[in-house]
Amino acid sequence: MDKFSTPAALVIAGLLCACSASTQRKLEGRVFDIPKLHNISDSDAPFFLPALNPQDGFSFYLNPEAARPDRNLIEVASKMRMCARAAGTEARINSTVCAALSMSWRGLSLHKVSDGVFWTYDLPTAAEQKSPASLASCFVLSGDSQSGLCTASLPYGNLVLTIHFRDDQIASLEPLYDQSIAKLRRWER
């Protein structure tokens, strides 16, 4: 080696480490290396989200390169812990993620039920159901009844993904879910 190759190798190694910087997240026996660009550190969680105990889950941005209002935040939580907390309540998650039979939602037309401030996107009512299961819930944003922020909690194995999206993205919920799963699969060790 000449006198230039060692410093060059160190610079390249440093750049590779900086580019591959990630945060390790552990949940339900699974380990994920979340790239720093996507990771939302526990101290940086948005004010409207409850602080998560690391055993409860973690959050990441699906599209961190987007402008802040256009970013999709994904919460990843323990299905077992979430369903235990919701047991015996009227929580929407009991009819979706925690139901005895897994819910079918892909490709179904959703029915919007709104009071002008809060609304849900409901699945078609199955014969054995008393009322329809709500796939997503939304609320009006800044007095503009044409836009809103929504969440949908969907199962992913022993985890629950809560996808935060704008109301005008409801038709893109399936791709948002698929992209979230693809990223988690890529990051899982």
mmCIF file of C-alpha atoms in Angstrom:
data_model
loop_
_atom_site.group_PDB
_atom_site.id
_atom_site.type_symbol
_atom_site.label_atom_id
_atom_site.label_comp_id
_atom_site.label_asym_id
_atom_site.label_seq_id
_atom_site.Cartn_x
_atom_site.Cartn_y
_atom_site.Cartn_z
ATOM 1 C CA MET A 1 0.000 0.000 0.000
ATOM 2 C CA ASP A 2 1.170 3.477 -0.718
ATOM 3 C CA LYS A 3 0.782 6.463 1.594
ATOM 4 C CA PHE A 4 -2.492 7.526 -0.130
ATOM 5 C CA SER A 5 -4.376 4.241 -0.086
ATOM 6 C CA THR A 6 -4.732 3.986 3.722
ATOM 7 C CA PRO A 7 -6.317 7.459 4.173
ATOM 8 C CA ALA A 8 -8.514 6.852 1.116
ATOM 9 C CA ALA A 9 -9.692 3.526 2.559
ATOM 10 C CA LEU A 10 -10.510 5.242 5.870
ATOM 11 C CA VAL A 11 -12.504 7.975 4.115
ATOM 12 C CA ILE A 12 -14.470 5.402 2.107
ATOM 13 C CA ALA A 13 -15.152 3.328 5.224
ATOM 14 C CA GLY A 14 -16.332 6.447 7.064
ATOM 15 C CA LEU A 15 -18.691 7.387 4.248
ATOM 16 C CA LEU A 16 -20.130 3.887 4.114
ATOM 17 C CA CYS A 17 -20.760 3.930 7.861
ATOM 18 C CA ALA A 18 -22.381 7.368 7.694
ATOM 19 C CA CYS A 19 -24.639 6.316 4.822
ATOM 20 C CA SER A 20 -25.696 3.085 6.503
ATOM 21 C CA ALA A 21 -26.408 4.622 9.907
ATOM 22 C CA SER A 22 -29.482 3.054 11.432
ATOM 23 C CA THR A 23 -31.314 2.643 14.701
ATOM 24 C CA GLN A 24 -32.008 -0.834 15.971
ATOM 25 C CA ARG A 25 -35.585 -1.454 17.128
ATOM 26 C CA LYS A 26 -36.699 -4.652 18.854
ATOM 27 C CA LEU A 27 -40.322 -5.702 19.110
ATOM 28 C CA GLU A 28 -41.982 -9.060 19.761
ATOM 29 C CA GLY A 29 -38.716 -10.959 19.269
ATOM 30 C CA ARG A 30 -38.043 -9.235 15.948
ATOM 31 C CA VAL A 31 -35.139 -6.890 15.231
ATOM 32 C CA PHE A 32 -35.296 -4.041 12.715
ATOM 33 C CA ASP A 33 -32.470 -1.744 11.591
ATOM 34 C CA ILE A 34 -34.377 1.448 10.761
ATOM 35 C CA PRO A 35 -32.346 3.895 8.643
ATOM 36 C CA LYS A 36 -31.843 7.178 10.511
ATOM 37 C CA LEU A 37 -33.591 9.081 7.719
ATOM 38 C CA HIS A 38 -36.787 7.050 8.317
ATOM 39 C CA ASN A 39 -36.522 6.609 12.078
ATOM 40 C CA ILE A 40 -38.521 8.782 14.449
ATOM 41 C CA SER A 41 -36.602 8.800 17.700
ATOM 42 C CA ASP A 42 -38.609 8.397 20.864
ATOM 43 C CA SER A 43 -37.829 12.002 21.809
ATOM 44 C CA ASP A 44 -38.950 13.334 18.390
ATOM 45 C CA ALA A 45 -42.380 11.724 18.270
ATOM 46 C CA PRO A 46 -45.066 14.194 17.176
ATOM 47 C CA PHE A 47 -46.986 15.843 20.001
ATOM 48 C CA PHE A 48 -50.274 14.187 18.979
ATOM 49 C CA LEU A 49 -48.917 10.668 19.497
ATOM 50 C CA PRO A 50 -48.706 9.093 22.921
ATOM 51 C CA ALA A 51 -45.146 8.370 24.029
ATOM 52 C CA LEU A 52 -44.390 4.752 23.251
ATOM 53 C CA ASN A 53 -42.663 2.449 25.636
ATOM 54 C CA PRO A 54 -40.043 0.625 23.499
ATOM 55 C CA GLN A 55 -41.871 -2.612 24.369
ATOM 56 C CA ASP A 56 -45.030 -1.146 22.816
ATOM 57 C CA GLY A 57 -43.442 -0.212 19.506
ATOM 58 C CA PHE A 58 -41.748 2.426 17.383
ATOM 59 C CA SER A 59 -42.504 4.862 14.562
ATOM 60 C CA PHE A 60 -40.943 5.690 11.216
ATOM 61 C CA TYR A 61 -41.567 7.874 8.192
ATOM 62 C CA LEU A 62 -42.542 5.948 5.082
ATOM 63 C CA ASN A 63 -41.491 8.843 2.832
ATOM 64 C CA PRO A 64 -39.020 11.029 4.773
ATOM 65 C CA GLU A 65 -37.991 12.913 1.633
ATOM 66 C CA ALA A 66 -41.497 14.430 1.291
ATOM 67 C CA ALA A 67 -42.385 17.849 2.677
ATOM 68 C CA ARG A 68 -43.464 17.591 6.324
ATOM 69 C CA PRO A 69 -47.239 17.789 5.711
ATOM 70 C CA ASP A 70 -46.992 15.081 3.041
ATOM 71 C CA ARG A 71 -45.023 12.554 5.099
ATOM 72 C CA ASN A 72 -46.726 9.323 6.063
ATOM 73 C CA LEU A 73 -45.978 8.290 9.609
ATOM 74 C CA ILE A 74 -46.148 4.581 10.422
ATOM 75 C CA GLU A 75 -46.464 3.304 13.975
ATOM 76 C CA VAL A 76 -45.415 -0.298 14.562
ATOM 77 C CA ALA A 77 -46.867 -1.861 17.712
ATOM 78 C CA SER A 78 -47.172 -5.192 19.451
ATOM 79 C CA LYS A 79 -50.464 -6.807 18.413
ATOM 80 C CA MET A 80 -50.626 -8.784 21.656
ATOM 81 C CA ARG A 81 -50.159 -5.699 23.868
ATOM 82 C CA MET A 82 -52.496 -3.512 21.786
ATOM 83 C CA CYS A 83 -55.284 -6.090 21.780
ATOM 84 C CA ALA A 84 -54.874 -6.722 25.526
ATOM 85 C CA ARG A 85 -55.372 -2.987 26.193
ATOM 86 C CA ALA A 86 -58.426 -2.834 23.912
ATOM 87 C CA ALA A 87 -60.097 -6.001 25.241
ATOM 88 C CA GLY A 88 -63.564 -5.366 26.640
ATOM 89 C CA THR A 89 -63.829 -1.877 25.141
ATOM 90 C CA GLU A 90 -65.618 -0.442 22.113
ATOM 91 C CA ALA A 91 -62.259 0.282 20.455
ATOM 92 C CA ARG A 92 -62.329 0.087 16.645
ATOM 93 C CA ILE A 93 -59.321 -2.215 16.717
ATOM 94 C CA ASN A 94 -61.421 -4.979 18.319
ATOM 95 C CA SER A 95 -63.413 -5.375 15.100
ATOM 96 C CA THR A 96 -60.394 -5.174 12.806
ATOM 97 C CA VAL A 97 -56.937 -6.207 14.018
ATOM 98 C CA CYS A 98 -58.008 -8.054 17.196
ATOM 99 C CA ALA A 99 -61.023 -9.883 15.717
ATOM 100 C CA ALA A 100 -61.049 -13.675 15.942
ATOM 101 C CA LEU A 101 -61.208 -13.933 12.157
ATOM 102 C CA SER A 102 -58.819 -11.804 10.164
ATOM 103 C CA MET A 103 -60.590 -9.056 8.317
ATOM 104 C CA SER A 104 -60.587 -8.882 4.553
ATOM 105 C CA TRP A 105 -60.228 -5.309 3.347
ATOM 106 C CA ARG A 106 -58.228 -5.314 0.135
ATOM 107 C CA GLY A 107 -60.139 -4.350 -2.983
ATOM 108 C CA LEU A 108 -63.370 -3.612 -1.102
ATOM 109 C CA SER A 109 -65.237 -0.365 -1.608
ATOM 110 C CA LEU A 110 -65.351 1.733 1.533
ATOM 111 C CA HIS A 111 -68.326 3.720 2.751
ATOM 112 C CA LYS A 112 -67.612 7.170 4.227
ATOM 113 C CA VAL A 113 -69.648 7.963 7.358
ATOM 114 C CA SER A 114 -69.215 11.592 8.437
ATOM 115 C CA ASP A 115 -70.576 14.174 10.829
ATOM 116 C CA GLY A 116 -68.536 16.920 9.156
ATOM 117 C CA VAL A 117 -65.742 16.917 11.763
ATOM 118 C CA PHE A 118 -65.021 13.221 12.315
ATOM 119 C CA TRP A 119 -65.566 10.405 9.855
ATOM 120 C CA THR A 120 -64.767 6.794 9.229
ATOM 121 C CA TYR A 121 -64.294 4.630 6.181
ATOM 122 C CA ASP A 122 -66.336 1.507 6.836
ATOM 123 C CA LEU A 123 -66.081 -1.903 5.241
ATOM 124 C CA PRO A 124 -69.205 -3.538 3.825
ATOM 125 C CA THR A 125 -71.182 -5.205 6.624
ATOM 126 C CA ALA A 126 -70.813 -8.977 6.715
ATOM 127 C CA ALA A 127 -73.914 -11.101 7.431
ATOM 128 C CA GLU A 128 -72.832 -11.982 10.988
ATOM 129 C CA GLN A 129 -71.913 -8.393 11.942
ATOM 130 C CA LYS A 130 -74.156 -6.052 13.918
ATOM 131 C CA SER A 131 -72.417 -2.979 12.525
ATOM 132 C CA PRO A 132 -69.744 -2.402 9.884
ATOM 133 C CA ALA A 133 -66.077 -2.484 10.797
ATOM 134 C CA SER A 134 -64.304 0.841 10.323
ATOM 135 C CA LEU A 135 -61.046 0.525 8.424
ATOM 136 C CA ALA A 136 -59.922 4.132 8.938
ATOM 137 C CA SER A 137 -60.927 7.091 11.073
ATOM 138 C CA CYS A 138 -60.368 10.738 10.198
ATOM 139 C CA PHE A 139 -60.815 14.238 11.547
ATOM 140 C CA VAL A 140 -61.062 17.626 9.912
ATOM 141 C CA LEU A 141 -57.890 19.648 9.603
ATOM 142 C CA SER A 142 -57.878 23.393 10.382
ATOM 143 C CA GLY A 143 -61.546 23.983 9.721
ATOM 144 C CA ASP A 144 -61.214 22.828 6.104
ATOM 145 C CA SER A 145 -63.983 20.276 5.723
ATOM 146 C CA GLN A 146 -62.461 19.114 2.430
ATOM 147 C CA SER A 147 -59.250 17.760 3.992
ATOM 148 C CA GLY A 148 -58.439 15.702 7.016
ATOM 149 C CA LEU A 149 -55.959 13.458 8.728
ATOM 150 C CA CYS A 150 -56.685 9.751 8.973
ATOM 151 C CA THR A 151 -55.335 6.622 10.601
ATOM 152 C CA ALA A 152 -55.802 2.970 9.754
ATOM 153 C CA SER A 153 -54.540 0.156 11.993
ATOM 154 C CA LEU A 154 -53.802 -3.016 10.050
ATOM 155 C CA PRO A 155 -52.246 -6.353 11.044
ATOM 156 C CA TYR A 156 -48.794 -7.492 10.001
ATOM 157 C CA GLY A 157 -48.127 -10.879 11.595
ATOM 158 C CA ASN A 158 -47.707 -10.355 15.341
ATOM 159 C CA LEU A 159 -47.509 -6.582 14.813
ATOM 160 C CA VAL A 160 -49.960 -3.778 14.076
ATOM 161 C CA LEU A 161 -49.161 -1.008 11.600
ATOM 162 C CA THR A 162 -50.993 2.270 12.195
ATOM 163 C CA ILE A 163 -50.719 4.290 9.023
ATOM 164 C CA HIS A 164 -51.210 8.061 9.229
ATOM 165 C CA PHE A 165 -52.333 9.607 5.964
ATOM 166 C CA ARG A 166 -54.311 12.475 4.463
ATOM 167 C CA ASP A 167 -57.946 11.887 3.585
ATOM 168 C CA ASP A 168 -57.211 12.364 -0.112
ATOM 169 C CA GLN A 169 -54.912 9.300 0.116
ATOM 170 C CA ILE A 170 -57.655 6.835 1.121
ATOM 171 C CA ALA A 171 -57.568 5.262 -2.361
ATOM 172 C CA SER A 172 -53.814 4.690 -1.805
ATOM 173 C CA LEU A 173 -54.169 2.868 1.518
ATOM 174 C CA GLU A 174 -53.278 -0.529 0.010
ATOM 175 C CA PRO A 175 -50.039 0.754 -1.603
ATOM 176 C CA LEU A 176 -49.115 2.620 1.625
ATOM 177 C CA TYR A 177 -49.600 -0.605 3.598
ATOM 178 C CA ASP A 178 -47.628 -2.651 1.044
ATOM 179 C CA GLN A 179 -44.768 -0.108 1.020
ATOM 180 C CA SER A 180 -44.669 -0.151 4.844
ATOM 181 C CA ILE A 181 -44.411 -3.943 4.917
ATOM 182 C CA ALA A 182 -41.760 -3.947 2.173
ATOM 183 C CA LYS A 183 -39.606 -1.527 4.182
ATOM 184 C CA LEU A 184 -40.005 -3.535 7.395
ATOM 185 C CA ARG A 185 -39.064 -6.745 5.584
ATOM 186 C CA ARG A 186 -35.987 -5.048 4.134
ATOM 187 C CA TRP A 187 -34.967 -3.705 7.562
ATOM 188 C CA GLU A 188 -35.629 -6.880 9.542
ATOM 189 C CA ARG A 189 -32.624 -8.976 10.579
#
